[in-house]
Amino acid sequence: GIQVEQSPPDLILQEGANSTLRCNFSDSVNNLQWFHQNPWGQLINLFYIPSGTKQNGRLSATTVATERYSLLYISSSQTTDSGVYFCAVTKQAGTALIFGKGTTLSVSS
Amino acid sequence: SQTIHQWPATLVQPVGSPLSLECTVEGTSNPNLYWYRQAAGRGLQLLFYSVGIGQISSEVPQNLSASRPQDRQFILSSKKLLLSDSGFYLCAWRDLQVTGYEQYFGPGTRLTVT
């Protein structure tokens, strides 16, 4: 099956710093989503981005489908950005998401 | 707008006891529904998914079962819980007409088997 690898596994930042999280996948996909899991466990949808670039405030994401990777950019990080960031993909339309193991981000003030 | 509910939010059950977790979605019709589990310190794994009433697909053989008695209701069950069933259970939905292929998750149920 398709493999999803996220890097780095852990990231520690000072408030105000920028960061880039990477997601590599082993096969072509037709869906790619980025999530933020908050301290209560809730998965918050950040981006649906099977290809191209999107921006939402301080967050942006780019997926290069032909090279099988996606990047999540966080600028001017805040303590509320702390948590686990997951990348998840589907290979076929309508099937379930396959998750990476996540990147744990800790932002200190 | 659409909302997804899960209950209970937390549950502590002894080994060998039964389990029933419920997920309901409002504001959509005939959604695809999914059950995922997140074990402590690990990623999410798909358990079951359903494309319609009474239609259940299982991804991983295990001690659990799922049912979809109504269009917007998805239930996760077990007859006898094992310690390894502990984890965070998340229900998700998507509706091609409303969300396309993007999935949305409920708040989750944290299950501890003692």
PDB file of C-alpha atoms in Angstrom:
ATOM      1  CA  GLY A   1       0.000   0.000   0.000  1.00  0.00           C
ATOM      2  CA  ILE A   2       0.898   3.635  -0.185  1.00  0.00           C
ATOM      3  CA  GLN A   3       3.418   4.925   2.367  1.00  0.00           C
ATOM      4  CA  VAL A   4       3.316   8.399   3.902  1.00  0.00           C
ATOM      5  CA  GLU A   5       6.406   9.786   5.614  1.00  0.00           C
ATOM      6  CA  GLN A   6       6.518  13.041   7.534  1.00  0.00           C
ATOM      7  CA  SER A   7       9.545  14.993   8.635  1.00  0.00           C
ATOM      8  CA  PRO A   8      10.810  16.105  11.002  1.00  0.00           C
ATOM      9  CA  PRO A   9       9.136  13.951  13.673  1.00  0.00           C
ATOM     10  CA  ASP A  10       9.627  16.674  16.284  1.00  0.00           C
ATOM     11  CA  LEU A  11      10.164  20.410  16.007  1.00  0.00           C
ATOM     12  CA  ILE A  12      10.823  22.931  18.767  1.00  0.00           C
ATOM     13  CA  LEU A  13      10.511  26.635  17.976  1.00  0.00           C
ATOM     14  CA  GLN A  14      10.529  29.980  19.662  1.00  0.00           C
ATOM     15  CA  GLU A  15       7.477  32.131  19.148  1.00  0.00           C
ATOM     16  CA  GLY A  16       7.801  34.164  15.966  1.00  0.00           C
ATOM     17  CA  ALA A  17       9.929  31.633  14.084  1.00  0.00           C
ATOM     18  CA  ASN A  18       9.019  30.098  10.724  1.00  0.00           C
ATOM     19  CA  SER A  19       8.934  26.380   9.952  1.00  0.00           C
ATOM     20  CA  THR A  20       8.466  23.934   7.102  1.00  0.00           C
ATOM     21  CA  LEU A  21       6.946  20.495   7.531  1.00  0.00           C
ATOM     22  CA  ARG A  22       7.342  17.897   4.812  1.00  0.00           C
ATOM     23  CA  CYS A  23       5.184  14.986   3.667  1.00  0.00           C
ATOM     24  CA  ASN A  24       6.458  12.409   1.158  1.00  0.00           C
ATOM     25  CA  PHE A  25       4.192   9.773  -0.351  1.00  0.00           C
ATOM     26  CA  SER A  26       5.150   6.675  -2.270  1.00  0.00           C
ATOM     27  CA  ASP A  27       2.530   6.655  -5.038  1.00  0.00           C
ATOM     28  CA  SER A  28       0.237   8.973  -6.938  1.00  0.00           C
ATOM     29  CA  VAL A  29      -2.662  10.309  -4.886  1.00  0.00           C
ATOM     30  CA  ASN A  30      -5.919  12.059  -5.646  1.00  0.00           C
ATOM     31  CA  ASN A  31      -6.449  13.552  -2.196  1.00  0.00           C
ATOM     32  CA  LEU A  32      -4.026  15.094   0.263  1.00  0.00           C
ATOM     33  CA  GLN A  33      -5.040  16.772   3.488  1.00  0.00           C
ATOM     34  CA  TRP A  34      -3.121  18.508   6.276  1.00  0.00           C
ATOM     35  CA  PHE A  35      -4.518  18.412   9.808  1.00  0.00           C
ATOM     36  CA  HIS A  36      -3.603  19.949  13.131  1.00  0.00           C
ATOM     37  CA  GLN A  37      -4.390  17.825  16.173  1.00  0.00           C
ATOM     38  CA  ASN A  38      -4.919  20.080  19.156  1.00  0.00           C
ATOM     39  CA  PRO A  39      -4.171  19.125  22.792  1.00  0.00           C
ATOM     40  CA  TRP A  40      -7.723  17.781  23.186  1.00  0.00           C
ATOM     41  CA  GLY A  41      -7.261  15.428  20.258  1.00  0.00           C
ATOM     42  CA  GLN A  42      -9.507  17.219  17.807  1.00  0.00           C
ATOM     43  CA  LEU A  43      -8.325  17.001  14.197  1.00  0.00           C
ATOM     44  CA  ILE A  44      -8.628  20.399  12.584  1.00  0.00           C
ATOM     45  CA  ASN A  45      -8.666  20.581   8.797  1.00  0.00           C
ATOM     46  CA  LEU A  46      -5.936  22.898   7.535  1.00  0.00           C
ATOM     47  CA  PHE A  47      -5.756  22.244   3.810  1.00  0.00           C
ATOM     48  CA  TYR A  48      -7.218  20.002   1.152  1.00  0.00           C
ATOM     49  CA  ILE A  49      -4.423  20.188  -1.415  1.00  0.00           C
ATOM     50  CA  PRO A  50      -3.929  17.304  -3.880  1.00  0.00           C
ATOM     51  CA  SER A  51      -1.863  19.702  -6.008  1.00  0.00           C
ATOM     52  CA  GLY A  52      -0.856  23.341  -6.188  1.00  0.00           C
ATOM     53  CA  THR A  53      -0.473  25.997  -3.519  1.00  0.00           C
ATOM     54  CA  LYS A  54      -2.904  27.409  -0.967  1.00  0.00           C
ATOM     55  CA  GLN A  55      -2.615  29.982   1.772  1.00  0.00           C
ATOM     56  CA  ASN A  56      -4.688  30.640   4.856  1.00  0.00           C
ATOM     57  CA  GLY A  57      -3.373  33.392   7.085  1.00  0.00           C
ATOM     58  CA  ARG A  58       0.021  32.416   8.496  1.00  0.00           C
ATOM     59  CA  LEU A  59      -0.229  28.942   7.027  1.00  0.00           C
ATOM     60  CA  SER A  60       0.401  27.870   3.472  1.00  0.00           C
ATOM     61  CA  ALA A  61       0.834  24.550   1.719  1.00  0.00           C
ATOM     62  CA  THR A  62       2.269  23.332  -1.537  1.00  0.00           C
ATOM     63  CA  THR A  63       1.856  19.914  -3.125  1.00  0.00           C
ATOM     64  CA  VAL A  64       3.995  18.814  -6.045  1.00  0.00           C
ATOM     65  CA  ALA A  65       2.089  15.731  -7.108  1.00  0.00           C
ATOM     66  CA  THR A  66       4.522  14.722  -9.849  1.00  0.00           C
ATOM     67  CA  GLU A  67       7.343  14.571  -7.299  1.00  0.00           C
ATOM     68  CA  ARG A  68       5.160  13.061  -4.577  1.00  0.00           C
ATOM     69  CA  TYR A  69       5.610  15.530  -1.765  1.00  0.00           C
ATOM     70  CA  SER A  70       3.785  18.269   0.066  1.00  0.00           C
ATOM     71  CA  LEU A  71       5.061  21.065   2.293  1.00  0.00           C
ATOM     72  CA  LEU A  72       3.275  22.926   5.081  1.00  0.00           C
ATOM     73  CA  TYR A  73       4.679  26.352   5.955  1.00  0.00           C
ATOM     74  CA  ILE A  74       3.999  28.026   9.272  1.00  0.00           C
ATOM     75  CA  SER A  75       5.124  31.637   9.557  1.00  0.00           C
ATOM     76  CA  SER A  76       5.448  33.740  12.709  1.00  0.00           C
ATOM     77  CA  SER A  77       4.583  30.765  14.866  1.00  0.00           C
ATOM     78  CA  GLN A  78       2.502  31.203  18.008  1.00  0.00           C
ATOM     79  CA  THR A  79       2.147  29.030  21.091  1.00  0.00           C
ATOM     80  CA  THR A  80      -1.321  28.037  19.892  1.00  0.00           C
ATOM     81  CA  ASP A  81       0.309  26.391  16.861  1.00  0.00           C
ATOM     82  CA  SER A  82       1.662  23.677  19.154  1.00  0.00           C
ATOM     83  CA  GLY A  83       0.355  20.173  18.568  1.00  0.00           C
ATOM     84  CA  VAL A  84       0.721  17.385  16.059  1.00  0.00           C
ATOM     85  CA  TYR A  85       0.488  18.020  12.328  1.00  0.00           C
ATOM     86  CA  PHE A  86      -0.647  15.149  10.149  1.00  0.00           C
ATOM     87  CA  CYS A  87      -0.504  14.650   6.435  1.00  0.00           C
ATOM     88  CA  ALA A  88      -2.988  12.137   5.010  1.00  0.00           C
ATOM     89  CA  VAL A  89      -3.638  10.880   1.494  1.00  0.00           C
ATOM     90  CA  THR A  90      -5.986   8.698  -0.496  1.00  0.00           C
ATOM     91  CA  LYS A  91      -4.985   6.874  -3.639  1.00  0.00           C
ATOM     92  CA  GLN A  92      -8.469   6.314  -5.001  1.00  0.00           C
ATOM     93  CA  ALA A  93     -11.380   8.695  -4.904  1.00  0.00           C
ATOM     94  CA  GLY A  94     -13.638   8.151  -1.928  1.00  0.00           C
ATOM     95  CA  THR A  95     -11.418   5.725  -0.067  1.00  0.00           C
ATOM     96  CA  ALA A  96     -10.141   6.207   3.463  1.00  0.00           C
ATOM     97  CA  LEU A  97      -7.218   8.409   4.393  1.00  0.00           C
ATOM     98  CA  ILE A  98      -3.764   6.969   4.995  1.00  0.00           C
ATOM     99  CA  PHE A  99      -1.959   8.997   7.627  1.00  0.00           C
ATOM    100  CA  GLY A 100       1.660   9.762   8.231  1.00  0.00           C
ATOM    101  CA  LYS A 101       3.001   9.492  11.767  1.00  0.00           C
ATOM    102  CA  GLY A 102       2.867  13.250  12.233  1.00  0.00           C
ATOM    103  CA  THR A 103       5.185  16.081  13.218  1.00  0.00           C
ATOM    104  CA  THR A 104       4.979  17.222  16.827  1.00  0.00           C
ATOM    105  CA  LEU A 105       5.463  20.986  17.024  1.00  0.00           C
ATOM    106  CA  SER A 106       6.210  22.768  20.282  1.00  0.00           C
ATOM    107  CA  VAL A 107       6.243  26.572  20.250  1.00  0.00           C
ATOM    108  CA  SER A 108       7.493  28.334  23.362  1.00  0.00           C
ATOM    109  CA  SER A 109       7.092  31.983  24.293  1.00  0.00           C
TER     110      SER A 109
ATOM    111  CA  SER B   1     -24.047  23.589   7.938  1.00  0.00           C
ATOM    112  CA  GLN B   2     -22.817  20.129   8.796  1.00  0.00           C
ATOM    113  CA  THR B   3     -21.795  18.873  12.222  1.00  0.00           C
ATOM    114  CA  ILE B   4     -20.514  15.559  13.492  1.00  0.00           C
ATOM    115  CA  HIS B   5     -21.085  14.260  17.006  1.00  0.00           C
ATOM    116  CA  GLN B   6     -19.473  11.453  18.928  1.00  0.00           C
ATOM    117  CA  TRP B   7     -20.321  10.053  22.298  1.00  0.00           C
ATOM    118  CA  PRO B   8     -19.317   9.374  24.837  1.00  0.00           C
ATOM    119  CA  ALA B   9     -16.308  11.704  24.958  1.00  0.00           C
ATOM    120  CA  THR B  10     -14.440   9.466  27.389  1.00  0.00           C
ATOM    121  CA  LEU B  11     -14.999   5.923  28.555  1.00  0.00           C
ATOM    122  CA  VAL B  12     -13.294   3.597  31.018  1.00  0.00           C
ATOM    123  CA  GLN B  13     -14.293  -0.044  30.642  1.00  0.00           C
ATOM    124  CA  PRO B  14     -13.003  -3.291  32.168  1.00  0.00           C
ATOM    125  CA  VAL B  15     -11.528  -6.050  30.043  1.00  0.00           C
ATOM    126  CA  GLY B  16     -14.250  -8.369  28.757  1.00  0.00           C
ATOM    127  CA  SER B  17     -17.037  -5.800  28.864  1.00  0.00           C
ATOM    128  CA  PRO B  18     -19.037  -4.754  25.765  1.00  0.00           C
ATOM    129  CA  LEU B  19     -18.583  -1.509  23.884  1.00  0.00           C
ATOM    130  CA  SER B  20     -20.799   0.797  21.885  1.00  0.00           C
ATOM    131  CA  LEU B  21     -19.561   4.099  20.462  1.00  0.00           C
ATOM    132  CA  GLU B  22     -21.863   6.283  18.421  1.00  0.00           C
ATOM    133  CA  CYS B  23     -21.252   8.790  15.670  1.00  0.00           C
ATOM    134  CA  THR B  24     -23.907  10.938  14.007  1.00  0.00           C
ATOM    135  CA  VAL B  25     -23.669  13.518  11.269  1.00  0.00           C
ATOM    136  CA  GLU B  26     -26.133  16.347  10.732  1.00  0.00           C
ATOM    137  CA  GLY B  27     -26.821  18.459   7.675  1.00  0.00           C
ATOM    138  CA  THR B  28     -25.917  15.984   4.963  1.00  0.00           C
ATOM    139  CA  SER B  29     -27.404  12.966   3.228  1.00  0.00           C
ATOM    140  CA  ASN B  30     -25.789   9.632   2.385  1.00  0.00           C
ATOM    141  CA  PRO B  31     -22.308  10.599   3.521  1.00  0.00           C
ATOM    142  CA  ASN B  32     -19.342   8.240   3.510  1.00  0.00           C
ATOM    143  CA  LEU B  33     -18.559   7.452   7.148  1.00  0.00           C
ATOM    144  CA  TYR B  34     -15.307   6.233   8.667  1.00  0.00           C
ATOM    145  CA  TRP B  35     -13.987   4.930  11.990  1.00  0.00           C
ATOM    146  CA  TYR B  36     -10.307   5.506  12.765  1.00  0.00           C
ATOM    147  CA  ARG B  37      -8.294   4.619  15.860  1.00  0.00           C
ATOM    148  CA  GLN B  38      -5.265   6.384  17.244  1.00  0.00           C
ATOM    149  CA  ALA B  39      -3.233   4.363  19.716  1.00  0.00           C
ATOM    150  CA  ALA B  40      -1.149   6.297  22.238  1.00  0.00           C
ATOM    151  CA  GLY B  41       1.738   8.098  20.563  1.00  0.00           C
ATOM    152  CA  ARG B  42       0.907   6.739  17.124  1.00  0.00           C
ATOM    153  CA  GLY B  43      -0.792   7.773  13.915  1.00  0.00           C
ATOM    154  CA  LEU B  44      -4.351   7.099  12.856  1.00  0.00           C
ATOM    155  CA  GLN B  45      -5.438   3.789  11.424  1.00  0.00           C
ATOM    156  CA  LEU B  46      -8.642   3.124   9.516  1.00  0.00           C
ATOM    157  CA  LEU B  47     -10.920   0.524  11.128  1.00  0.00           C
ATOM    158  CA  PHE B  48     -14.144   0.624   9.100  1.00  0.00           C
ATOM    159  CA  TYR B  49     -15.818   2.664   6.418  1.00  0.00           C
ATOM    160  CA  SER B  50     -19.345   2.782   5.042  1.00  0.00           C
ATOM    161  CA  VAL B  51     -20.755   4.154   1.798  1.00  0.00           C
ATOM    162  CA  GLY B  52     -24.402   3.591   2.752  1.00  0.00           C
ATOM    163  CA  ILE B  53     -26.882   2.029   5.178  1.00  0.00           C
ATOM    164  CA  GLY B  54     -25.909  -1.515   6.014  1.00  0.00           C
ATOM    165  CA  GLN B  55     -22.726  -1.330   3.911  1.00  0.00           C
ATOM    166  CA  ILE B  56     -19.611  -1.815   6.015  1.00  0.00           C
ATOM    167  CA  SER B  57     -16.038  -2.477   4.916  1.00  0.00           C
ATOM    168  CA  SER B  58     -13.366  -3.548   7.361  1.00  0.00           C
ATOM    169  CA  GLU B  59      -9.723  -2.681   6.864  1.00  0.00           C
ATOM    170  CA  VAL B  60      -8.125  -4.512   9.768  1.00  0.00           C
ATOM    171  CA  PRO B  61      -9.247  -7.811  11.346  1.00  0.00           C
ATOM    172  CA  GLN B  62      -9.850  -7.171  15.023  1.00  0.00           C
ATOM    173  CA  ASN B  63     -12.060  -7.453  18.032  1.00  0.00           C
ATOM    174  CA  LEU B  64     -14.398  -4.709  16.812  1.00  0.00           C
ATOM    175  CA  SER B  65     -17.398  -4.440  14.506  1.00  0.00           C
ATOM    176  CA  ALA B  66     -19.322  -1.571  12.966  1.00  0.00           C
ATOM    177  CA  SER B  67     -22.891  -0.986  11.906  1.00  0.00           C
ATOM    178  CA  ARG B  68     -24.794   1.722  10.072  1.00  0.00           C
ATOM    179  CA  PRO B  69     -28.447   1.401  11.056  1.00  0.00           C
ATOM    180  CA  GLN B  70     -29.426   4.836   9.704  1.00  0.00           C
ATOM    181  CA  ASP B  71     -28.106   7.087   6.966  1.00  0.00           C
ATOM    182  CA  ARG B  72     -26.242   9.426   9.302  1.00  0.00           C
ATOM    183  CA  GLN B  73     -25.447   7.078  12.183  1.00  0.00           C
ATOM    184  CA  PHE B  74     -22.349   4.928  12.520  1.00  0.00           C
ATOM    185  CA  ILE B  75     -21.780   2.648  15.505  1.00  0.00           C
ATOM    186  CA  LEU B  76     -18.612   0.916  16.656  1.00  0.00           C
ATOM    187  CA  SER B  77     -19.074  -2.123  18.879  1.00  0.00           C
ATOM    188  CA  SER B  78     -17.315  -4.912  20.648  1.00  0.00           C
ATOM    189  CA  LYS B  79     -18.702  -7.914  22.530  1.00  0.00           C
ATOM    190  CA  LYS B  80     -15.630  -8.281  24.772  1.00  0.00           C
ATOM    191  CA  LEU B  81     -13.013  -5.573  25.101  1.00  0.00           C
ATOM    192  CA  LEU B  82      -9.294  -6.292  25.188  1.00  0.00           C
ATOM    193  CA  LEU B  83      -6.575  -4.155  26.745  1.00  0.00           C
ATOM    194  CA  SER B  84      -5.277  -3.501  23.229  1.00  0.00           C
ATOM    195  CA  ASP B  85      -8.579  -1.823  22.328  1.00  0.00           C
ATOM    196  CA  SER B  86      -7.589   1.229  24.360  1.00  0.00           C
ATOM    197  CA  GLY B  87      -7.116   4.333  22.253  1.00  0.00           C
ATOM    198  CA  PHE B  88      -8.685   7.409  20.757  1.00  0.00           C
ATOM    199  CA  TYR B  89     -11.523   6.641  18.350  1.00  0.00           C
ATOM    200  CA  LEU B  90     -12.377   9.151  15.680  1.00  0.00           C
ATOM    201  CA  CYS B  91     -15.320   9.184  13.335  1.00  0.00           C
ATOM    202  CA  ALA B  92     -15.093  11.030  10.025  1.00  0.00           C
ATOM    203  CA  TRP B  93     -17.419  11.885   7.164  1.00  0.00           C
ATOM    204  CA  ARG B  94     -17.380  13.212   3.672  1.00  0.00           C
ATOM    205  CA  ASP B  95     -20.083  14.012   1.153  1.00  0.00           C
ATOM    206  CA  LEU B  96     -19.112  14.388  -2.478  1.00  0.00           C
ATOM    207  CA  GLN B  97     -21.811  17.035  -3.021  1.00  0.00           C
ATOM    208  CA  VAL B  98     -20.788  19.093  -0.005  1.00  0.00           C
ATOM    209  CA  THR B  99     -17.102  18.504   0.751  1.00  0.00           C
ATOM    210  CA  GLY B 100     -15.837  16.741  -2.339  1.00  0.00           C
ATOM    211  CA  TYR B 101     -13.177  14.264  -1.269  1.00  0.00           C
ATOM    212  CA  GLU B 102     -12.232  16.207   1.859  1.00  0.00           C
ATOM    213  CA  GLN B 103     -12.911  14.363   5.126  1.00  0.00           C
ATOM    214  CA  TYR B 104     -13.956  15.975   8.392  1.00  0.00           C
ATOM    215  CA  PHE B 105     -13.500  14.480  11.826  1.00  0.00           C
ATOM    216  CA  GLY B 106     -15.566  14.372  14.979  1.00  0.00           C
ATOM    217  CA  PRO B 107     -14.247  15.250  18.453  1.00  0.00           C
ATOM    218  CA  GLY B 108     -13.362  11.637  19.251  1.00  0.00           C
ATOM    219  CA  THR B 109     -13.921   9.162  22.091  1.00  0.00           C
ATOM    220  CA  ARG B 110     -11.050   8.344  24.424  1.00  0.00           C
ATOM    221  CA  LEU B 111     -11.369   4.701  25.516  1.00  0.00           C
ATOM    222  CA  THR B 112      -9.361   3.194  28.338  1.00  0.00           C
ATOM    223  CA  VAL B 113      -9.685  -0.536  28.929  1.00  0.00           C
ATOM    224  CA  THR B 114      -8.576  -1.554  32.419  1.00  0.00           C
TER     225      THR B 114
END
